Tab-separated table of C-alpha atoms in Angstrom:
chain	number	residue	atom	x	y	z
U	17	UNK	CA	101.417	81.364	94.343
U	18	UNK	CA	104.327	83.262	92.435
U	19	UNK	CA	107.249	84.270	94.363
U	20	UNK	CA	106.400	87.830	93.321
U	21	UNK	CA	103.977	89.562	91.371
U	22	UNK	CA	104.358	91.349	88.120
U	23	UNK	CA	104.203	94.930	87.719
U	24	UNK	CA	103.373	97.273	84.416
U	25	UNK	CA	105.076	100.319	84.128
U	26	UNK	CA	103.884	103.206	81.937
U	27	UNK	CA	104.742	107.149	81.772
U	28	UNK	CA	103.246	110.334	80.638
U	29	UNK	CA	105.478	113.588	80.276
U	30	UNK	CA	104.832	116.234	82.950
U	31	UNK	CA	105.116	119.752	80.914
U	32	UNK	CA	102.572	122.572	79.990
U	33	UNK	CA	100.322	119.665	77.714
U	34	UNK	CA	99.688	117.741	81.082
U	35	UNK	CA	96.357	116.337	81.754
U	36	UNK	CA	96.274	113.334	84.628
U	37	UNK	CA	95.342	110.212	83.423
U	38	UNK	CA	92.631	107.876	84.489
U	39	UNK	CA	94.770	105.866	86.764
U	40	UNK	CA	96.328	108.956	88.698
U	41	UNK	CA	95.360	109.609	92.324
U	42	UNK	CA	93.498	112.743	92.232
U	43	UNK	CA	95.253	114.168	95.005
U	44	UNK	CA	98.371	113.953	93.856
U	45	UNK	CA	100.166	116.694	93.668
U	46	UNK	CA	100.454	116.929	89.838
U	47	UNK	CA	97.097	116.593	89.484
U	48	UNK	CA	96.100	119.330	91.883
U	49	UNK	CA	98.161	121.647	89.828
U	50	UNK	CA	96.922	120.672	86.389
U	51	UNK	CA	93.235	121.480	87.244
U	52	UNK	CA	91.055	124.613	87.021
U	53	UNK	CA	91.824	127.832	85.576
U	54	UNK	CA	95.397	128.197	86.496
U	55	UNK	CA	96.084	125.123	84.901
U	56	UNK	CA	98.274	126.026	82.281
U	57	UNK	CA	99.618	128.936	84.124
U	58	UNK	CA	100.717	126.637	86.879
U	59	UNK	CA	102.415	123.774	84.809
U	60	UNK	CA	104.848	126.651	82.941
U	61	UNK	CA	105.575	128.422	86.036
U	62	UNK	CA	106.532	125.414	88.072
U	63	UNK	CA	108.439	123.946	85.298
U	64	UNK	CA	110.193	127.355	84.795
U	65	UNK	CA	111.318	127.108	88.738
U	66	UNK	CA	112.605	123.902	88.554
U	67	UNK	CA	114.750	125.432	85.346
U	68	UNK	CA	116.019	128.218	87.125
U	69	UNK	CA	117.155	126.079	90.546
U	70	UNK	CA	118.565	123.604	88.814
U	71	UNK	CA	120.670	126.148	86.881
U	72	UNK	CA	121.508	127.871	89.982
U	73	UNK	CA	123.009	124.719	91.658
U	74	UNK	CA	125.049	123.262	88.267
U	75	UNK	CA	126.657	127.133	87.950
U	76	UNK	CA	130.069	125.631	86.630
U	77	UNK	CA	130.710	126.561	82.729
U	78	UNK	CA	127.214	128.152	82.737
U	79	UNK	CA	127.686	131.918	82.947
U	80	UNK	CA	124.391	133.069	81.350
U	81	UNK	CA	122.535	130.011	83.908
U	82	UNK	CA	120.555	128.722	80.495
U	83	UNK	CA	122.472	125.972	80.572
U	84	UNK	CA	120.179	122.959	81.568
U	85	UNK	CA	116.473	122.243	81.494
U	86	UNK	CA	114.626	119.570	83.278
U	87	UNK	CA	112.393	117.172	81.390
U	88	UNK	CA	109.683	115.581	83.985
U	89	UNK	CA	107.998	112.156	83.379
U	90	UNK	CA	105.535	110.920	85.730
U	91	UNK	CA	106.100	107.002	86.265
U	92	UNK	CA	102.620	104.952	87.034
U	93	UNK	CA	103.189	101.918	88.255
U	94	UNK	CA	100.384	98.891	88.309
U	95	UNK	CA	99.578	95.635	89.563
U	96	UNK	CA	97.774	92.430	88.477
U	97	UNK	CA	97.671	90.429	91.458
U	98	UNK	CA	95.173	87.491	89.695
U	99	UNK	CA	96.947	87.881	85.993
U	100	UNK	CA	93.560	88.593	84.772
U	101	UNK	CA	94.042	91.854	83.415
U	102	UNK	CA	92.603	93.910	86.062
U	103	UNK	CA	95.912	96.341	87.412
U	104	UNK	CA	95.656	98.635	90.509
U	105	UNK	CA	97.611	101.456	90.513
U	106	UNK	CA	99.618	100.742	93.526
U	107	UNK	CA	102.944	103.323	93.138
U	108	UNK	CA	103.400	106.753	91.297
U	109	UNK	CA	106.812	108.492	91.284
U	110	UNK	CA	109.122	111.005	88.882
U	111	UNK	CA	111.811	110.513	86.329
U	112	UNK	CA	114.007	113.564	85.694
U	113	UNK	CA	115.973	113.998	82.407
U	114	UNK	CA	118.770	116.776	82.366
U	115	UNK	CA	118.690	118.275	78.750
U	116	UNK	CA	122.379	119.928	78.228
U	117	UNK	CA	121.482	123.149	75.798
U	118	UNK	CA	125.265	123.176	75.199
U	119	UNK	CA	125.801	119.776	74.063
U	120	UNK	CA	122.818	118.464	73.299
U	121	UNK	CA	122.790	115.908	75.568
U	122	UNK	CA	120.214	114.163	77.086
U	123	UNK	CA	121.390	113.236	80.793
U	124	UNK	CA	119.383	110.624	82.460
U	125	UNK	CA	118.028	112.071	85.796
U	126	UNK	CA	117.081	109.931	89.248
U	127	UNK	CA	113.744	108.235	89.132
U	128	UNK	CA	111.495	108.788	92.894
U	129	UNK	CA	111.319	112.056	93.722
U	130	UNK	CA	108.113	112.520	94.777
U	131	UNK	CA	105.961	109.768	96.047
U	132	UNK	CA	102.600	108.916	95.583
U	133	UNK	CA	100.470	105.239	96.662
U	134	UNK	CA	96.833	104.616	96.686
U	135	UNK	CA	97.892	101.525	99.637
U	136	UNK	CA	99.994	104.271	102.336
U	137	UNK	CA	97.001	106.292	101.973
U	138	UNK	CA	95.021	103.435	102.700
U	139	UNK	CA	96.972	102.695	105.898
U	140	UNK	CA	97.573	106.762	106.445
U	141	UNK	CA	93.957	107.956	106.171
U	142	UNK	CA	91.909	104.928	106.809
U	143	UNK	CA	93.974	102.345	108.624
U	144	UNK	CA	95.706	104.194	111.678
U	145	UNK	CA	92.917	106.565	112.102
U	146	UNK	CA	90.512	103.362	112.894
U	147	UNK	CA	92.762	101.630	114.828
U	148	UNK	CA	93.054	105.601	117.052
U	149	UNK	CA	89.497	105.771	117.034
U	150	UNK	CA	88.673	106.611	120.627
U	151	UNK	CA	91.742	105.772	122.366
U	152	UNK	CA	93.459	108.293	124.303
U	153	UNK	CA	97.156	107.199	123.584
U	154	UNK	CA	98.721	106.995	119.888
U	155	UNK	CA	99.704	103.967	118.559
U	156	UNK	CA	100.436	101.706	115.548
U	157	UNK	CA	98.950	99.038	114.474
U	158	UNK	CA	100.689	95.417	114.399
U	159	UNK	CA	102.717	95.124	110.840
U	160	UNK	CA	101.878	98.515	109.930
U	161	UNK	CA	103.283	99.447	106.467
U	162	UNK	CA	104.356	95.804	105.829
U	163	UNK	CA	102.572	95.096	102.769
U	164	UNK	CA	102.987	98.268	101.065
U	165	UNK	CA	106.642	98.095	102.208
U	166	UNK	CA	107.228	94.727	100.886
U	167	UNK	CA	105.499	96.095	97.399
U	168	UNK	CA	107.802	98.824	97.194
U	169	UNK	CA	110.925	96.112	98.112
U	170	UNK	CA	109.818	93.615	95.054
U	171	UNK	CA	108.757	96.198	92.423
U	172	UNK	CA	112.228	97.602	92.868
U	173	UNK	CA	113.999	94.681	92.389
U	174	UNK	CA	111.941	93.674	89.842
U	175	UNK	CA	112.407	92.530	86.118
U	176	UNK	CA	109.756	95.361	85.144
U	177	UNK	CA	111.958	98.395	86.989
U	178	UNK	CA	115.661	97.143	86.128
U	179	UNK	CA	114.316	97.178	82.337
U	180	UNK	CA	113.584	101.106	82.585
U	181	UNK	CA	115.893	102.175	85.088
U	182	UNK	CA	119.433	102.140	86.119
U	183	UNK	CA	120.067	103.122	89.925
U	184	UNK	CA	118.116	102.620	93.012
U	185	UNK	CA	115.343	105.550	93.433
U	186	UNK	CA	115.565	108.497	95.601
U	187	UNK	CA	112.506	110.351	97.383
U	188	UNK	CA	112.782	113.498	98.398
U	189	UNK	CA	109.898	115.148	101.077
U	190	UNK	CA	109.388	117.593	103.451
U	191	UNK	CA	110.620	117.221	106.951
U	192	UNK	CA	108.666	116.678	110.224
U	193	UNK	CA	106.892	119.910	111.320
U	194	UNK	CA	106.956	117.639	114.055
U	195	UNK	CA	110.288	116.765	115.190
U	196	UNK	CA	113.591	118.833	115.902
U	197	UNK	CA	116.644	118.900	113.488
U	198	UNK	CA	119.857	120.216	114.220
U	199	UNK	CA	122.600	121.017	112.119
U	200	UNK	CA	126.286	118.922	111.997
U	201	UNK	CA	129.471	119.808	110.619
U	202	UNK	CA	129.249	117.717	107.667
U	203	UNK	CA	128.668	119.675	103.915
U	204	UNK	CA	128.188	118.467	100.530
U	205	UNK	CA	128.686	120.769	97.535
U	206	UNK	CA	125.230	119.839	96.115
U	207	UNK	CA	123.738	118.546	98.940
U	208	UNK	CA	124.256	120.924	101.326
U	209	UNK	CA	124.247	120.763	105.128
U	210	UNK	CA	123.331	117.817	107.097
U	211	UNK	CA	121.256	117.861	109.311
U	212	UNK	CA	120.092	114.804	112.346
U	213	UNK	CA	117.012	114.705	114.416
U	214	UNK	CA	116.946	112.827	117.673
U	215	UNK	CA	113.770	111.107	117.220
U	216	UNK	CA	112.183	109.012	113.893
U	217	UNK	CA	108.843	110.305	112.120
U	218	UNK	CA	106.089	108.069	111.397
U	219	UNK	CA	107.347	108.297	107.615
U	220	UNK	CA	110.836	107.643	108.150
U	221	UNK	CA	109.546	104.405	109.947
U	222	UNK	CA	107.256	103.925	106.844
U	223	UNK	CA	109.948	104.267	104.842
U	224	UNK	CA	112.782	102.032	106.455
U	225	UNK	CA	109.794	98.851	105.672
U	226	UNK	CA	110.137	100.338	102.047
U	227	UNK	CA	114.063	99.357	102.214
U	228	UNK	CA	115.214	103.371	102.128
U	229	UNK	CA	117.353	104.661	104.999
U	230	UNK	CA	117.086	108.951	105.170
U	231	UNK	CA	119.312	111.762	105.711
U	232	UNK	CA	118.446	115.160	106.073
U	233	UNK	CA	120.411	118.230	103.981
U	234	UNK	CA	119.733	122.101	103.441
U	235	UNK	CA	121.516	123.017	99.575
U	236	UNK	CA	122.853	126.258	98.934
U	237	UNK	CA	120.679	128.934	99.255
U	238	UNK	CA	117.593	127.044	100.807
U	239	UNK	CA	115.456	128.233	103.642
U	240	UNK	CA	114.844	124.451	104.781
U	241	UNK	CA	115.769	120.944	105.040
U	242	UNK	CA	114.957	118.550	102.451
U	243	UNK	CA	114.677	114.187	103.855
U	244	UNK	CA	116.238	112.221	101.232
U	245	UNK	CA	115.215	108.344	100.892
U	246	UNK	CA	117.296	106.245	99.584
U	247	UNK	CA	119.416	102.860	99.393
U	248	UNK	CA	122.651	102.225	99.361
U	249	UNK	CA	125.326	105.409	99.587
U	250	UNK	CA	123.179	108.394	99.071
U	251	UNK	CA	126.666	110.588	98.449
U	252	UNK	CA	128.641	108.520	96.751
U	253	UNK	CA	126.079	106.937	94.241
U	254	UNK	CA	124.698	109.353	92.352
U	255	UNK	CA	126.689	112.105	89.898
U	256	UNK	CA	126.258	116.070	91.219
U	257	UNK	CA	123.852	116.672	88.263
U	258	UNK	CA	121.223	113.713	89.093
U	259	UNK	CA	121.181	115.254	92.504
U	260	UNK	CA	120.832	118.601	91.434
U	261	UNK	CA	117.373	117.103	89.342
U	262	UNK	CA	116.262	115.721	92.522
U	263	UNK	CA	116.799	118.936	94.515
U	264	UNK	CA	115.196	121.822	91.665
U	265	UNK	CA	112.615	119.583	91.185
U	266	UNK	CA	111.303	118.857	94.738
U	267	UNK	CA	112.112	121.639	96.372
U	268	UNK	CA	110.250	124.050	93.588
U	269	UNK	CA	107.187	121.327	94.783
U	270	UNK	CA	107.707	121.764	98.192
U	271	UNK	CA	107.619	125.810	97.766
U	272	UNK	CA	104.336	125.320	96.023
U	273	UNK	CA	102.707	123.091	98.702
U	274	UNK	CA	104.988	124.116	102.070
U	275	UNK	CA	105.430	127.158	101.285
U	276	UNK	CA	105.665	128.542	105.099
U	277	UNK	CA	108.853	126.094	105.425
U	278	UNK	CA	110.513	126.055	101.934
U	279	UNK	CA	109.567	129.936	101.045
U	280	UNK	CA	110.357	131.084	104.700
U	281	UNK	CA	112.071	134.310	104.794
U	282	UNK	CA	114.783	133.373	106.800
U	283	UNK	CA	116.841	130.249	106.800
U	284	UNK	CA	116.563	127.470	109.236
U	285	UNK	CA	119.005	128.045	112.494
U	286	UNK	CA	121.761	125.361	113.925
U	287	UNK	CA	118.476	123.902	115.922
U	288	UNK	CA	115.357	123.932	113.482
U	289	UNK	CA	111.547	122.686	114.179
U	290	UNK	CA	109.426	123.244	110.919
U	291	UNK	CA	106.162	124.937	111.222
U	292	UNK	CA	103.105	125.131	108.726
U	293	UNK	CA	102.377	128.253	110.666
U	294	UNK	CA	104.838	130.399	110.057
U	295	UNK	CA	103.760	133.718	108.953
U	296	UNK	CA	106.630	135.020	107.788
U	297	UNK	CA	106.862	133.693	104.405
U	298	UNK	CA	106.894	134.375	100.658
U	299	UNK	CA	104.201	132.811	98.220
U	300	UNK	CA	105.082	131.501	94.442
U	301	UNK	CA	102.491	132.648	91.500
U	302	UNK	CA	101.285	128.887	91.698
U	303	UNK	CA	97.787	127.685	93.008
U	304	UNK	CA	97.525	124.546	94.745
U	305	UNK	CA	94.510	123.539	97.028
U	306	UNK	CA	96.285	122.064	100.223
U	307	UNK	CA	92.295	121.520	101.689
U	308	UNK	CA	91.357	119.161	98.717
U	309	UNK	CA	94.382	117.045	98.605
U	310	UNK	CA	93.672	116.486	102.506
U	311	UNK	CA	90.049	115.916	102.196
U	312	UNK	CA	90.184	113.331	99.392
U	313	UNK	CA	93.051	111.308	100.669
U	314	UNK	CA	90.911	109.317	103.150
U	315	UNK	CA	88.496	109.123	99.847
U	316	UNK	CA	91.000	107.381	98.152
U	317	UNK	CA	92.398	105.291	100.821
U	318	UNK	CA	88.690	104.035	101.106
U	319	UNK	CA	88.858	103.613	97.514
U	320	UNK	CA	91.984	100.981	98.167
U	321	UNK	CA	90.457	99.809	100.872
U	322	UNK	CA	87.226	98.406	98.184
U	323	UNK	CA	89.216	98.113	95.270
U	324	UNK	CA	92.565	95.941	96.338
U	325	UNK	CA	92.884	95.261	100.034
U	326	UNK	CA	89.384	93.749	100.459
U	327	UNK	CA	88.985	91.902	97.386
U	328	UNK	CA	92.910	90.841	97.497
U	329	UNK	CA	93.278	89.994	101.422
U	330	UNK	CA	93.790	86.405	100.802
U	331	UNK	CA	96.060	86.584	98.268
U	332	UNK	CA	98.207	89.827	99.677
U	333	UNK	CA	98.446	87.737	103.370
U	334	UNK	CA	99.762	84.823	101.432
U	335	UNK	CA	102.150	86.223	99.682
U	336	UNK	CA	103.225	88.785	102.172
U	337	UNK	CA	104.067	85.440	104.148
U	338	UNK	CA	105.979	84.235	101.490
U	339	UNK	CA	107.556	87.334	101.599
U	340	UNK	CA	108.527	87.926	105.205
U	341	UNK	CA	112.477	89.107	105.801
């Protein structure tokens, strides 16, 4: 058995062209977007947003805020687990590219951003809701999110990601409409605001078997939170213009598919609980169908569940063994 397995990048540009390919989940987010109608529509209109935020945030020498423009590709990521030629599409994330109108320049952006895995909605939508199935009390299963942590952990330290990428990702999601953040003293001129919650989310503890650590910050001129996942120094490592990508880009998502927490009408408060039913909030000219993406995820996590954990579970137990911190 290998000491770890080899993955196979590839990338398709995210812009008003955009169809999804074969491989992508089809509730991911992109995808949602790029379907129906509104297709078109909603690719130029999101792209435009992310434009105009990130212009907002990088305001120094750019009086006219034209400045900078955000190139989007969407990073697939697959697996072979036999070498036989048959790859699962186990990880899907975003590269940002900062395009400088002034200079020309092509600035390379952070890759992560979103996040997207056919294996967490395997143990999200399939997993965790058998192992809850008639019991009165919540609870995890034993070595939930090992395996698909221990993926994330080798594909980032692979051969395959150091090739196309210099730093460490960064994923940027919503916050818990669940839990309770309050504000500190502590302000960064992209960033924001930090803020701290008392109490870890199921995600951040999904997360934290992925390797990534999270803070919580609300930029300038934001009505919410964003929860940053990262390694390493999340200040410190990356320049003010690879954040700003990261922010314009994932918080023009969130306003699309939260748009009751990151359209709200008024800003969060020095103690702040997100809700998905707050009324008083502002919709974008996008459409996105929150019901489908729900509905098909446990679809697709049966999907994994056929395609790669049964046929695999030899295999994945042995080297998740091999692989054990």
């Amino acid at each position: 058995m290998a000491a770890s397995f080899e993955f196979g990048i590839s990338s398709i540009r995210f812009d008003g062209n955009y169809r999804p390919s074969n491989n992508t989940r089809i509730t991911t987010n992109f995808a949602n977007l790029a379907r129906g109608a509104s297709r078109e529509d909603n690719l130029l209109n999101t792209l435009k947003m992310i434009d105009n935020r990130f212009n907002g945030l990088a305001n120094w020498d750019n009086p006219k805020a034209d400045r900078y423009s955000v190139e989007l590709d969407i990073v697939s990521v697959d697996l072979d687990v036999e070498g036989k030629g048959e790859a699962f599409p186990v990880i899907e994330v975003l590269k940002t590219t900062i395009i400088d109108r002034h200079s020309g320049q092509r600035i390379d952006g952070l890759v992560g951003n979103n996040f997207s895995s056919y294996v967490r909605d395997y143990d999200f939508s399939v997993l965790l809701l058998d192992h809850n199935k008639n019991k009165s009390e919540f609870s995890m299963p034993d070595n939930f999110g090992d395996l698909h942590g221990k993926l994330f952990k080798n594909f980032v330290n692979s051969s395959a990601y150091k090739k196309h990428f210099h730093k460490k990702p960064v994923i940027c999601l919503s916050v818990s409409s669940s839990k309770v953040y309050h504000r500190t003293g502590n302000v960064h001129p992209i960033l924001g605001v930090e803020y701290q919650q008392n109490e870890r989310s199921s995600t951040d503890l999904y997360f934290e078997k992925m390797g990534l650590q999270v803070r919580y910050f609300l930029p300038p001129n934001s009505s919410a939170p964003l929860a940053f996942y990262f390694c390493g120094d999340l200040l410190s490592d990356y320049t003010n213009l690879e954040l700003i990508g990261t922010i314009s880009t994932m918080e023009t998502f969130q306003k699309i598919y939260r748009p009751e927490i990151y359209n709200a009408n008024s800003v969060a408060g020095n103690c702040y609980q997100p809700s998905l039913k707050n009324k008083d909030h502002s919709l974008t000219q996008i459409v996105y169908d929150r019901e489908e993406r729900s509905r098909l995820a446990v679809e697709q996590g049966k999907f994994t569940e056929e395609h790669f954990i049964k046929p695999y579970q030899h295999i994945l137990q042995q080297w998740s063994a091999q692989n054990a911190v």
